[in-house]
Short mmCIF file of C-alpha atoms in Angstrom, two decimals:
data_model
loop_
_atom_site.label_atom_id
_atom_site.label_comp_id
_atom_site.label_asym_id
_atom_site.label_seq_id
_atom_site.Cartn_x
_atom_site.Cartn_y
_atom_site.Cartn_z
CA MET A 17 -38.90 -9.08 -19.24
CA ALA A 18 -38.47 -12.51 -17.72
CA GLY A 19 -35.12 -13.28 -16.06
CA GLY A 20 -34.47 -16.15 -18.45
CA ALA A 21 -34.83 -13.95 -21.51
CA ARG A 22 -32.62 -11.28 -19.94
CA GLU A 23 -29.95 -13.88 -19.23
CA ALA A 24 -30.20 -15.17 -22.80
CA ALA A 25 -29.76 -11.64 -24.15
CA GLU A 26 -26.77 -11.05 -21.88
CA ALA A 27 -25.25 -14.36 -22.91
CA ALA A 28 -25.71 -13.46 -26.58
CA ALA A 29 -24.08 -10.06 -26.02
CA ARG A 30 -21.11 -11.63 -24.22
CA HIS A 31 -20.80 -14.37 -26.82
CA SER A 32 -20.62 -11.84 -29.65
CA TYR A 33 -18.39 -9.51 -27.69
CA GLY A 34 -15.84 -12.24 -26.90
CA ARG A 35 -15.73 -13.38 -30.52
CA LEU A 36 -15.18 -9.86 -31.83
CA LEU A 37 -12.64 -8.97 -29.17
CA ALA A 38 -10.68 -12.12 -29.95
CA ILE A 39 -10.61 -11.24 -33.66
CA LEU A 40 -9.45 -7.67 -33.05
CA ALA A 41 -6.89 -8.63 -30.40
CA ALA A 42 -5.46 -11.63 -32.27
CA GLY A 43 -4.59 -9.35 -35.17
CA THR A 44 -2.93 -6.64 -33.11
CA ARG A 45 -2.02 -8.25 -29.74
CA ASP A 46 -3.50 -5.05 -28.35
CA ILE A 47 -6.28 -6.22 -26.04
CA ALA A 48 -6.75 -2.80 -24.42
CA ALA A 49 -7.32 -1.05 -27.76
CA ALA A 50 -9.72 -3.79 -28.86
CA GLU A 51 -11.63 -3.47 -25.59
CA GLU A 52 -11.83 0.26 -25.95
CA ALA A 53 -13.23 -0.09 -29.46
CA LEU A 54 -15.89 -2.56 -28.32
CA SER A 55 -16.73 -1.44 -24.79
CA GLU A 56 -19.42 1.07 -25.66
CA ALA A 57 -20.96 -1.35 -28.11
CA LEU A 58 -21.13 -4.01 -25.39
CA LEU A 59 -22.71 -1.57 -22.93
CA ALA A 60 -25.30 -0.61 -25.54
CA ALA A 61 -26.01 -4.29 -26.25
CA LEU A 62 -26.41 -5.10 -22.55
CA THR A 63 -28.92 -2.24 -22.31
CA HIS A 64 -30.90 -2.77 -25.52
CA TRP A 65 -30.93 -6.50 -26.17
CA PRO A 66 -32.68 -7.60 -22.95
CA GLU A 67 -35.44 -5.07 -23.70
CA ARG A 68 -35.81 -5.30 -27.46
CA GLY A 69 -34.54 -8.80 -28.10
CA VAL A 70 -31.31 -10.08 -29.61
CA PRO A 71 -30.79 -8.75 -33.16
CA ALA A 72 -30.76 -11.18 -36.07
CA ASN A 73 -27.03 -10.69 -36.61
CA PRO A 74 -25.56 -9.82 -33.19
CA ASP A 75 -21.99 -9.50 -34.51
CA ALA A 76 -23.01 -6.99 -37.18
CA TRP A 77 -25.00 -5.02 -34.60
CA LEU A 78 -22.01 -4.83 -32.25
CA LEU A 79 -19.61 -3.93 -35.04
CA THR A 80 -21.88 -1.11 -36.23
CA ALA A 81 -22.17 0.23 -32.71
CA ALA A 82 -18.40 -0.12 -32.22
CA ARG A 83 -17.64 1.73 -35.44
CA ARG A 84 -20.02 4.52 -34.50
CA ALA A 85 -18.45 4.87 -31.04
CA HIS A 86 -14.98 4.78 -32.55
CA LEU A 87 -15.81 7.51 -35.07
CA ASP A 88 -17.27 9.60 -32.24
CA THR A 89 -14.06 9.21 -30.29
CA LEU A 90 -12.00 10.26 -33.29
CA ARG A 91 -14.30 13.21 -33.97
CA HIS A 92 -13.83 14.47 -30.44
CA GLY A 93 -10.12 14.08 -30.88
CA LYS A 94 -9.85 12.06 -27.67
CA VAL A 95 -7.56 9.40 -28.97
CA ALA A 96 -5.49 9.15 -32.06
CA GLY A 97 -2.64 6.91 -33.00
CA ALA A 98 -1.51 3.95 -35.01
CA ALA A 99 -3.24 1.33 -32.82
CA GLU A 100 -6.54 3.19 -33.03
CA SER A 101 -6.63 3.40 -36.80
CA GLU A 102 -5.48 -0.22 -37.05
CA ILE A 103 -8.44 -1.20 -34.86
CA ALA A 104 -10.78 0.89 -37.03
CA ARG A 105 -9.50 -0.90 -40.13
CA ARG A 106 -10.02 -4.27 -38.48
CA ILE A 107 -13.55 -3.38 -37.39
CA ALA A 108 -14.27 -2.50 -41.01
CA ASP A 109 -12.72 -5.80 -42.19
CA ALA A 110 -14.74 -7.81 -39.68
CA ALA A 111 -17.93 -5.98 -40.70
CA ALA A 112 -17.21 -6.78 -44.34
CA ALA A 113 -16.65 -10.45 -43.50
CA ALA A 114 -20.09 -10.37 -41.79
CA ARG A 115 -20.48 -13.68 -40.04
CA ASP A 116 -17.77 -15.59 -41.82
CA PHE A 117 -14.89 -14.99 -39.46
CA PRO A 118 -13.23 -17.74 -37.47
CA ASP A 119 -13.70 -18.09 -33.72
CA GLU A 120 -10.42 -16.92 -32.20
CA ARG A 121 -11.53 -17.20 -28.59
CA LEU A 122 -9.49 -20.34 -27.95
CA LYS A 123 -6.34 -18.41 -28.88
CA LEU A 124 -7.43 -15.63 -26.57
CA LEU A 125 -7.93 -18.12 -23.71
CA PHE A 126 -4.42 -19.50 -24.27
CA VAL A 127 -3.03 -15.97 -24.20
CA CYS A 128 -4.87 -15.15 -20.97
CA ALA A 129 -3.47 -18.30 -19.30
CA HIS A 130 -0.02 -17.96 -20.88
CA PRO A 131 2.83 -19.01 -18.56
CA ALA A 132 4.38 -15.54 -19.07
CA ILE A 133 1.29 -14.00 -17.42
CA ASP A 134 1.05 -13.80 -13.63
CA GLU A 135 -1.11 -16.69 -12.47
CA ALA A 136 -3.25 -14.49 -10.21
CA VAL A 137 -4.46 -12.36 -13.12
CA ARG A 138 -5.21 -15.15 -15.63
CA THR A 139 -8.78 -15.74 -14.46
CA PRO A 140 -9.68 -12.03 -14.25
CA LEU A 141 -8.19 -11.54 -17.72
CA MET A 142 -10.37 -14.30 -19.18
CA LEU A 143 -13.49 -12.94 -17.52
CA GLN A 144 -12.79 -9.47 -18.84
CA THR A 145 -11.71 -10.30 -22.38
CA VAL A 146 -13.88 -13.30 -23.26
CA LEU A 147 -17.00 -12.26 -21.35
CA GLY A 148 -16.63 -8.50 -21.14
CA LEU A 149 -17.07 -8.38 -17.35
CA ASP A 150 -15.89 -5.09 -15.90
CA ALA A 151 -12.99 -4.88 -13.48
CA ALA A 152 -15.20 -3.80 -10.58
CA ARG A 153 -17.39 -6.90 -10.88
CA ILE A 154 -14.34 -9.17 -11.11
CA ALA A 155 -12.68 -7.43 -8.17
CA GLN A 156 -15.79 -7.96 -6.09
CA ALA A 157 -15.84 -11.70 -6.78
CA PHE A 158 -12.17 -12.05 -5.85
CA VAL A 159 -12.55 -9.76 -2.84
CA VAL A 160 -9.87 -7.37 -4.10
CA PRO A 161 -10.14 -3.54 -4.28
CA ALA A 162 -11.42 -2.51 -7.72
CA ALA A 163 -8.50 -0.16 -8.37
CA ALA A 164 -5.99 -2.92 -7.62
CA MET A 165 -7.78 -5.32 -9.96
CA SER A 166 -7.89 -2.72 -12.76
CA GLN A 167 -4.20 -2.10 -12.35
CA ARG A 168 -3.35 -5.81 -12.54
CA LEU A 169 -5.43 -6.20 -15.67
CA VAL A 170 -3.84 -3.19 -17.34
CA ARG A 171 -0.36 -4.47 -16.51
CA ALA A 172 -1.13 -7.92 -17.93
CA LYS A 173 -2.51 -6.49 -21.16
CA THR A 174 0.54 -4.29 -21.56
CA LYS A 175 2.78 -7.31 -21.08
CA ILE A 176 0.85 -9.28 -23.70
CA ARG A 177 1.16 -6.46 -26.21
CA ASP A 178 4.71 -5.25 -25.52
CA SER A 179 6.40 -8.59 -24.88
CA GLY A 180 4.83 -10.11 -27.97
CA VAL A 181 2.90 -13.06 -26.52
CA ARG A 182 1.82 -15.37 -29.34
CA PHE A 183 -1.89 -15.55 -30.21
CA ALA A 184 -2.05 -19.19 -31.20
CA VAL A 185 -3.23 -22.59 -30.11
CA PRO A 186 -0.10 -24.37 -28.83
CA GLU A 187 1.41 -27.26 -30.78
CA ALA A 188 0.51 -30.82 -29.86
CA ALA A 189 3.56 -31.43 -27.64
CA GLU A 190 2.83 -28.37 -25.54
CA LEU A 191 -0.94 -28.56 -25.65
CA PRO A 192 -1.76 -30.67 -22.56
CA ALA A 193 0.25 -28.49 -20.17
CA ARG A 194 -0.98 -25.24 -21.69
CA LEU A 195 -4.58 -26.49 -21.71
CA GLU A 196 -4.27 -27.35 -18.03
CA ASP A 197 -3.34 -23.71 -17.35
CA VAL A 198 -6.48 -22.59 -19.18
CA LEU A 199 -8.66 -25.07 -17.28
CA ASN A 200 -7.12 -24.13 -13.93
CA ALA A 201 -7.94 -20.48 -14.59
CA ILE A 202 -11.54 -21.35 -15.45
CA TYR A 203 -11.86 -23.52 -12.35
CA ALA A 204 -10.54 -20.62 -10.25
CA ALA A 205 -13.45 -18.54 -11.58
CA TYR A 206 -15.84 -21.26 -10.46
CA GLY A 207 -14.25 -21.30 -7.01
CA ALA A 208 -14.47 -17.52 -6.57
CA GLY A 209 -17.17 -16.87 -4.02
CA TRP A 210 -17.98 -20.56 -3.59
CA ASP A 211 -17.30 -20.55 0.15
CA ASP A 212 -19.56 -17.59 0.67
CA LEU A 213 -22.84 -19.45 0.92
CA GLY A 214 -25.73 -17.26 -0.13
CA GLY A 215 -23.50 -14.23 -0.34
CA THR A 216 -23.34 -13.34 3.37
CA ALA A 217 -20.10 -11.45 2.77
CA GLY A 218 -21.61 -9.72 -0.27
CA VAL A 219 -19.55 -11.83 -2.65
CA GLN A 220 -21.36 -12.65 -5.86
CA GLY A 221 -19.86 -15.79 -7.32
CA LEU A 222 -18.88 -16.42 -10.91
CA SER A 223 -20.11 -19.97 -11.31
CA GLY A 224 -22.32 -19.14 -14.31
CA GLU A 225 -19.43 -17.39 -16.03
CA ALA A 226 -17.07 -20.29 -15.30
CA ILE A 227 -19.52 -22.83 -16.68
CA TYR A 228 -19.91 -20.69 -19.80
CA LEU A 229 -16.13 -20.70 -20.28
CA GLY A 230 -16.03 -24.44 -19.62
CA ARG A 231 -18.63 -25.04 -22.33
CA LEU A 232 -16.71 -22.76 -24.67
CA VAL A 233 -13.46 -24.75 -24.31
CA CYS A 234 -15.38 -28.01 -24.81
CA THR A 235 -16.77 -26.61 -28.07
CA LEU A 236 -13.50 -25.12 -29.31
CA ALA A 237 -11.31 -28.11 -28.34
CA PRO A 238 -13.72 -31.00 -28.93
CA ASP A 239 -11.00 -33.68 -29.10
CA GLN A 240 -9.60 -32.93 -25.66
CA PRO A 241 -10.95 -34.92 -22.68
CA GLU A 242 -9.91 -32.63 -19.82
CA PRO A 243 -12.22 -29.69 -20.70
CA LYS A 244 -15.12 -32.15 -20.53
CA GLY A 245 -13.79 -33.32 -17.15
CA LEU A 246 -13.72 -29.75 -15.87
CA LEU A 247 -17.20 -28.95 -17.17
CA ALA A 248 -18.54 -32.16 -15.58
CA LEU A 249 -16.86 -31.27 -12.28
CA MET A 250 -18.43 -27.82 -12.23
CA LEU A 251 -21.87 -29.17 -13.17
CA TYR A 252 -21.78 -31.81 -10.40
CA CYS A 253 -20.99 -29.07 -7.87
CA GLU A 254 -23.53 -26.68 -9.37
CA ALA A 255 -26.21 -29.38 -9.27
CA ARG A 256 -26.01 -29.34 -5.47
CA ARG A 257 -26.32 -25.59 -5.02
CA ALA A 258 -29.93 -25.63 -3.74
CA ALA A 259 -29.07 -28.33 -1.19
CA ARG A 260 -26.09 -26.58 0.39
CA ARG A 261 -28.33 -24.75 2.85
CA ASP A 262 -31.52 -25.79 4.60
CA ALA A 263 -34.76 -23.76 4.73
CA ALA A 264 -33.45 -21.86 7.75
CA GLY A 265 -30.27 -20.92 5.90
CA ARG A 266 -28.09 -23.38 7.82
CA PHE A 267 -25.09 -25.02 6.16
CA VAL A 268 -25.67 -28.64 5.11
CA PRO A 269 -22.57 -30.79 4.53
CA LEU A 270 -22.48 -32.90 1.37
CA GLY A 271 -23.15 -36.21 3.15
CA ARG A 272 -26.36 -34.90 4.68
CA GLN A 273 -27.76 -32.99 1.72
CA ASP A 274 -31.27 -33.79 0.55
CA THR A 275 -30.57 -35.43 -2.79
CA THR A 276 -34.02 -34.56 -4.12
CA LEU A 277 -32.82 -30.95 -4.19
CA TRP A 278 -29.95 -31.81 -6.54
CA SER A 279 -30.41 -30.85 -10.19
CA ARG A 280 -30.98 -34.08 -12.07
CA ASP A 281 -30.45 -32.42 -15.43
CA MET A 282 -27.02 -31.12 -14.50
CA ILE A 283 -25.96 -34.48 -13.04
CA ILE A 284 -27.09 -36.29 -16.19
CA GLU A 285 -25.18 -33.81 -18.36
CA ALA A 286 -22.09 -34.24 -16.17
CA GLU A 287 -22.29 -38.06 -16.39
CA GLY A 288 -22.52 -37.79 -20.19
CA LEU A 289 -19.49 -35.49 -20.35
CA LEU A 290 -17.44 -37.80 -18.14
CA THR A 291 -18.30 -40.78 -20.32
CA ALA A 292 -17.43 -38.85 -23.49
CA ALA A 293 -14.14 -37.73 -21.92
CA SER A 294 -13.19 -41.30 -20.98
CA ARG A 295 -13.34 -42.33 -24.65
CA ALA A 296 -10.13 -40.37 -25.29
CA GLY A 297 -8.35 -42.90 -23.07
CA SER A 298 -6.35 -40.26 -21.25
CA PHE A 299 -7.33 -39.84 -17.61
CA GLY A 300 -6.44 -36.46 -16.16
CA ARG A 301 -6.84 -34.39 -13.05
CA PHE A 302 -10.20 -32.84 -13.91
CA GLN A 303 -11.73 -36.13 -15.02
CA CYS A 304 -10.51 -37.58 -11.74
CA GLU A 305 -12.08 -34.78 -9.69
CA ALA A 306 -15.30 -35.12 -11.66
CA ALA A 307 -15.29 -38.89 -11.06
CA ILE A 308 -15.08 -38.21 -7.32
CA GLN A 309 -18.14 -35.98 -7.57
CA SER A 310 -19.85 -38.65 -9.64
CA VAL A 311 -19.40 -41.10 -6.73
CA HIS A 312 -21.10 -38.60 -4.42
CA ALA A 313 -23.85 -38.00 -6.99
CA GLN A 314 -24.66 -41.72 -7.05
CA ARG A 315 -26.03 -41.37 -3.52
CA ALA A 316 -29.15 -39.87 -5.12
CA ALA A 317 -29.82 -43.24 -6.73
CA THR A 318 -28.29 -45.74 -4.28
CA GLY A 319 -28.73 -43.93 -0.98
CA ALA A 320 -25.13 -44.75 -0.06
CA VAL A 321 -21.62 -43.44 -0.79
CA ASN A 322 -19.02 -45.84 -2.11
CA HIS A 323 -16.13 -44.88 0.18
CA GLU A 324 -13.77 -47.47 -1.29
CA ALA A 325 -14.21 -45.94 -4.77
CA LEU A 326 -13.55 -42.49 -3.30
CA LYS A 327 -10.33 -43.72 -1.68
CA VAL A 328 -9.07 -45.13 -4.98
CA LEU A 329 -9.94 -41.92 -6.85
CA TYR A 330 -8.26 -39.72 -4.24
CA ASP A 331 -5.13 -41.86 -4.54
CA LEU A 332 -5.16 -41.27 -8.31
CA LEU A 333 -5.75 -37.58 -7.79
CA ALA A 334 -2.89 -37.33 -5.27
CA GLU A 335 -0.58 -38.76 -7.96
CA ARG A 336 -1.75 -36.26 -10.58
CA ALA A 337 -2.33 -33.12 -8.61
CA PRO A 338 -1.05 -33.39 -5.05
CA SER A 339 -2.34 -30.64 -2.79
CA ILE A 340 -3.35 -30.11 0.80
CA GLY A 341 -6.98 -30.25 -0.34
CA VAL A 342 -6.49 -33.71 -1.83
CA THR A 343 -4.67 -34.97 1.28
CA VAL A 344 -7.50 -33.82 3.53
CA SER A 345 -10.29 -35.09 1.27
CA ARG A 346 -8.57 -38.45 0.98
CA ALA A 347 -8.32 -38.67 4.79
CA ALA A 348 -12.05 -37.91 5.02
CA ALA A 349 -12.77 -40.74 2.57
CA VAL A 350 -10.60 -43.13 4.62
CA LEU A 351 -12.43 -42.08 7.78
CA ASP A 352 -15.82 -42.57 6.17
CA ALA A 353 -14.69 -45.98 4.97
CA GLY A 354 -14.38 -46.86 8.67
CA ASP A 355 -10.64 -46.56 9.25
CA PRO A 356 -10.00 -43.53 11.52
CA ALA A 357 -6.48 -44.67 12.48
CA SER A 358 -5.31 -44.65 8.85
CA ALA A 359 -7.13 -41.35 8.31
CA LEU A 360 -5.16 -39.79 11.16
CA ALA A 361 -1.90 -41.16 9.75
CA ALA A 362 -2.81 -39.63 6.36
CA LEU A 363 -3.40 -36.23 7.99
CA ASP A 364 -0.19 -36.43 10.01
CA VAL A 365 1.98 -36.48 6.89
CA ALA A 366 0.41 -33.23 5.62
CA ASP A 367 2.76 -30.28 5.31
CA THR A 368 2.39 -28.50 8.64
CA GLU A 369 3.18 -25.10 7.21
CA ARG A 370 0.36 -25.33 4.73
CA VAL A 371 -2.31 -26.66 7.09
CA VAL A 372 -2.13 -23.82 9.64
CA SER A 373 -4.64 -21.72 7.74
CA TYR A 374 -6.52 -24.53 5.96
CA GLN A 375 -9.90 -24.87 7.64
CA PRO A 376 -10.92 -28.26 6.14
CA PHE A 377 -7.81 -29.87 7.66
CA PHE A 378 -9.02 -29.05 11.17
CA VAL A 379 -12.62 -30.03 10.41
CA VAL A 380 -11.54 -33.49 9.26
CA ARG A 381 -8.95 -33.82 12.03
CA ALA A 382 -11.63 -33.08 14.62
CA ARG A 383 -13.89 -35.76 13.14
CA VAL A 384 -11.04 -38.29 13.02
CA LEU A 385 -10.01 -37.65 16.65
CA GLN A 386 -13.64 -37.85 17.73
CA ALA A 387 -13.95 -41.24 16.00
CA LEU A 388 -10.83 -42.41 17.84
CA GLY A 389 -12.30 -41.30 21.18
CA ARG A 390 -9.63 -38.61 21.67
CA ARG A 391 -12.21 -36.01 22.64
CA ALA A 392 -10.02 -33.31 24.19
CA GLU A 393 -7.81 -33.15 21.08
CA ALA A 394 -10.92 -33.23 18.89
CA GLU A 395 -12.27 -30.17 20.74
CA LEU A 396 -9.02 -28.30 20.10
CA ALA A 397 -9.07 -29.13 16.39
CA LEU A 398 -12.70 -28.04 16.16
CA ALA A 399 -11.90 -24.74 17.86
CA ASP A 400 -9.15 -24.18 15.28
CA ALA A 401 -11.60 -24.98 12.47
CA ILE A 402 -14.18 -22.52 13.81
CA GLY A 403 -11.51 -19.84 14.17
CA LEU A 404 -10.59 -20.28 10.50
CA THR A 405 -14.17 -20.12 9.19
CA GLN A 406 -15.35 -16.85 7.64
CA ASP A 407 -18.90 -17.89 6.88
CA GLU A 408 -21.31 -17.54 9.80
CA ALA A 409 -23.54 -20.39 8.57
CA VAL A 410 -20.59 -22.78 8.44
CA ARG A 411 -19.39 -21.61 11.86
CA ALA A 412 -22.83 -22.28 13.29
CA HIS A 413 -22.79 -25.72 11.72
CA LEU A 414 -19.39 -26.54 13.27
CA ARG A 415 -20.46 -25.31 16.71
CA GLY A 416 -23.56 -27.46 16.51
CA GLY A 417 -21.27 -30.45 15.89
CA MET B 25 10.44 -8.62 -32.56
CA GLN B 26 13.87 -8.44 -30.99
CA TYR B 27 14.56 -10.04 -27.65
CA MET B 28 17.61 -10.20 -25.45
CA LEU B 29 18.39 -13.60 -24.01
CA ILE B 30 20.14 -12.82 -20.75
CA LEU B 31 22.16 -15.90 -19.88
CA THR B 32 23.24 -16.44 -16.30
CA GLU B 33 25.60 -18.99 -14.82
CA PRO B 34 26.60 -20.14 -11.33
CA ALA B 35 30.26 -20.10 -10.23
CA GLU B 36 30.70 -23.85 -10.91
CA GLU B 37 29.87 -23.35 -14.58
CA PHE B 38 32.16 -20.35 -14.98
CA ALA B 39 34.90 -22.56 -13.45
CA LYS B 40 34.36 -25.22 -16.13
CA ARG B 41 35.52 -22.85 -18.87
CA ASN B 42 39.18 -23.44 -18.02
CA ASP B 43 38.90 -26.80 -16.31
CA PRO B 44 40.90 -29.44 -18.26
CA VAL B 45 38.28 -32.12 -17.51
CA HIS B 46 35.12 -30.12 -18.24
CA ALA B 47 36.11 -27.40 -20.68
CA ALA B 48 35.47 -29.43 -23.83
CA THR B 49 31.94 -30.40 -22.79
CA TYR B 50 31.21 -26.88 -21.57
CA TRP B 51 32.30 -25.15 -24.78
CA GLY B 52 30.84 -27.93 -26.93
CA GLY B 53 27.38 -27.30 -25.51
CA TRP B 54 27.58 -23.58 -26.19
CA SER B 55 29.03 -24.04 -29.69
CA ALA B 56 26.18 -26.34 -30.66
CA TYR B 57 23.61 -23.90 -29.30
CA ILE B 58 25.12 -20.91 -31.07
CA ALA B 59 25.43 -22.88 -34.32
CA ALA B 60 21.74 -23.82 -34.16
CA MET B 61 20.72 -20.19 -33.64
CA GLN B 62 22.95 -19.02 -36.47
CA GLU B 63 21.57 -21.71 -38.74
CA ALA B 64 18.08 -20.39 -37.98
CA GLY B 65 19.28 -16.91 -38.93
CA ILE B 66 17.87 -15.22 -35.86
CA VAL B 67 21.00 -13.85 -34.16
CA ARG B 68 21.42 -10.09 -34.45
CA ASN B 69 24.16 -9.80 -31.88
CA GLY B 70 25.64 -11.69 -28.96
CA ASP B 71 28.69 -12.34 -26.86
CA GLY B 72 29.95 -14.42 -24.01
CA LEU B 73 31.37 -12.44 -21.13
CA GLN B 74 34.46 -12.96 -19.03
CA PRO B 75 33.64 -14.25 -15.54
CA PRO B 76 32.24 -12.00 -12.80
CA ALA B 77 35.61 -11.89 -11.06
CA MET B 78 36.75 -9.73 -13.97
CA ALA B 79 33.89 -7.28 -13.43
CA THR B 80 34.32 -3.76 -12.08
CA THR B 81 31.30 -1.73 -11.01
CA VAL B 82 31.10 2.03 -10.95
CA ARG B 83 28.57 4.29 -9.27
CA VAL B 84 28.40 8.09 -9.17
CA ARG B 85 26.71 9.65 -6.14
CA ASP B 86 26.60 13.40 -5.54
CA GLY B 87 29.16 13.78 -8.28
CA LYS B 88 31.54 11.39 -6.51
CA ARG B 89 32.67 8.28 -8.29
CA THR B 90 33.07 4.99 -6.47
CA VAL B 91 34.60 2.04 -8.19
CA GLN B 92 34.20 -1.44 -6.82
CA ASP B 93 35.68 -4.81 -7.65
CA GLY B 94 33.06 -7.33 -8.76
CA PRO B 95 29.59 -7.40 -10.38
CA TYR B 96 26.77 -4.95 -9.55
CA ALA B 97 24.68 -7.51 -7.68
CA ASP B 98 25.87 -10.23 -5.36
CA ALA B 99 23.85 -13.14 -6.69
CA LYS B 100 24.43 -16.87 -6.93
CA GLU B 101 23.98 -16.70 -10.69
CA GLN B 102 25.79 -14.07 -12.70
CA LEU B 103 25.54 -12.77 -16.23
CA GLY B 104 27.61 -15.01 -18.50
CA GLY B 105 26.57 -13.78 -21.91
CA TYR B 106 23.73 -12.48 -24.03
CA PHE B 107 22.17 -12.71 -27.46
CA ILE B 108 19.88 -10.37 -29.32
CA ILE B 109 17.57 -12.48 -31.45
CA ASP B 110 14.91 -11.47 -33.95
CA VAL B 111 11.90 -13.80 -33.86
CA PRO B 112 8.14 -13.41 -34.49
CA ASP B 113 6.97 -13.59 -30.87
CA LEU B 114 7.76 -14.20 -27.20
CA ASP B 115 6.89 -17.89 -27.45
CA THR B 116 9.57 -18.44 -30.10
CA ALA B 117 12.08 -16.49 -27.99
CA LEU B 118 11.22 -18.67 -24.98
CA ASP B 119 11.74 -21.81 -27.08
CA TRP B 120 15.25 -20.62 -27.99
CA ALA B 121 15.97 -19.62 -24.40
CA ALA B 122 14.95 -23.08 -23.23
CA LYS B 123 17.46 -24.67 -25.62
CA SER B 124 20.45 -22.86 -24.12
CA PRO B 125 22.77 -25.04 -22.02
CA SER B 126 22.38 -22.75 -19.02
CA ALA B 127 18.56 -23.02 -18.99
CA SER B 128 18.91 -26.48 -17.46
CA TYR B 129 21.21 -25.47 -14.60
CA ALA B 130 20.67 -21.72 -14.18
CA ALA B 131 18.17 -19.29 -15.73
CA VAL B 132 17.64 -17.36 -18.92
CA GLU B 133 15.79 -14.07 -18.77
CA VAL B 134 14.01 -13.05 -21.96
CA ARG B 135 13.36 -9.34 -22.51
CA PRO B 136 11.91 -7.53 -25.49
CA VAL B 137 14.30 -4.92 -26.86
CA LEU B 138 13.02 -1.34 -27.02
CA PRO B 139 12.65 0.07 -30.53
CA PRO B 140 15.63 2.28 -31.46
CA MET B 141 15.52 5.66 -29.75
CA LYS B 142 14.88 8.63 -31.98
CA ALA B 143 17.84 10.97 -32.24
CA SER B 144 17.32 13.76 -29.73
CA ALA B 145 15.48 16.69 -31.26
CA GLY B 146 17.87 19.39 -32.35
#
């Protein structure tokens, strides 16, 4: 079967799985029990659907498979208990409702990114509950031992159940801050494995999964501008994937990428999302980051980068979401706008404790010092940058100057 | 669900309880908070505690009892009082915790209460 059809079948299975899991978990707060009830059904779907096609009613198919697996479990006396029978009752209810149940996945996303849940486990929790990814796959993307990842996930689910975290979309006053937590967790999924170009360290990224979640939030919270900003940001970055390495596998920095390799479709979709988001009249961090990528994307049409626009956007971003990454990127924009002295001043105010292990700081510092003719210092900064680089292709690029 | 709101205070706040200048404001803040919770009908139990200087801590090791002046942990913020509230979920408990006077200058820990223990099997 063609890869596209396999992907479509997998997407359908994950779509149905997430919807059903959200329904079962929202009623009981017991994510682990809901997962157990649905896990075999998901496995069966991931095996059968790519081969035989997606059934006409995927939810009903999964529910039937889940009920069968659940009855098997009960028959073998493996598990018994109040939560189990409650889940069985809910599976029956959902089956009776056929396709008329509400989509509770937004509630589930808010639970996964709840402030009472450890920030480091929010993204893995979303990937596991909404998409049905297994702990081993998630662990691999985050470069964490599988057992440690499983343990973190189990602990988080226990906290959700036993501490009584609310399955609900937050009220209007709380919504922007809570939504930002959800979006941050999705963006972290996009970032997982991003630095590992072409998977040299064996890390398989999660960009497809992150984009799926981004689309999901856009659909479930259509009035909110920031989800559109995040989805646009991810699509702009994704559009450049094929251009990030040359034919020989060498790293190609953004400014030197062959723009004909960029995905026009993704850039057009991103532009549309950014425009739609701007209609809400509430500029936020993700729209700002997407706007920065939009400036870079314009090089495909104009052949040049508007460094002044980048500077302005980085200033806005620094106000909204100050970070070492923003400081360094802003300095790079100032340098590219032809003002290395100001760029150096911008780098000098960075928090020294946080830059020691931040590779981009030294890359930009080396370029700034080089532009100022301070070659010996530039060499030192470059050596630091190379020392902090994991990826061999990027190291080779830095050595080559 | 039942939650305990564990209210902590720094020494300066404990000192305000009997300070002629600050006592009225201090107790006024707590009275208003407690009244709001009672109005909502969520309080199952709760008390303020005398200051940590009044605490005595006891430990038994190898059958030997040691008694010590002061609280069990030497921390900047000390337990000042607690409430057991009955609310639908953690989020509601957190909302109530955030309204307490001490949330804005110290911290409030929110913990679900265990269901009552079954009487030991006879």
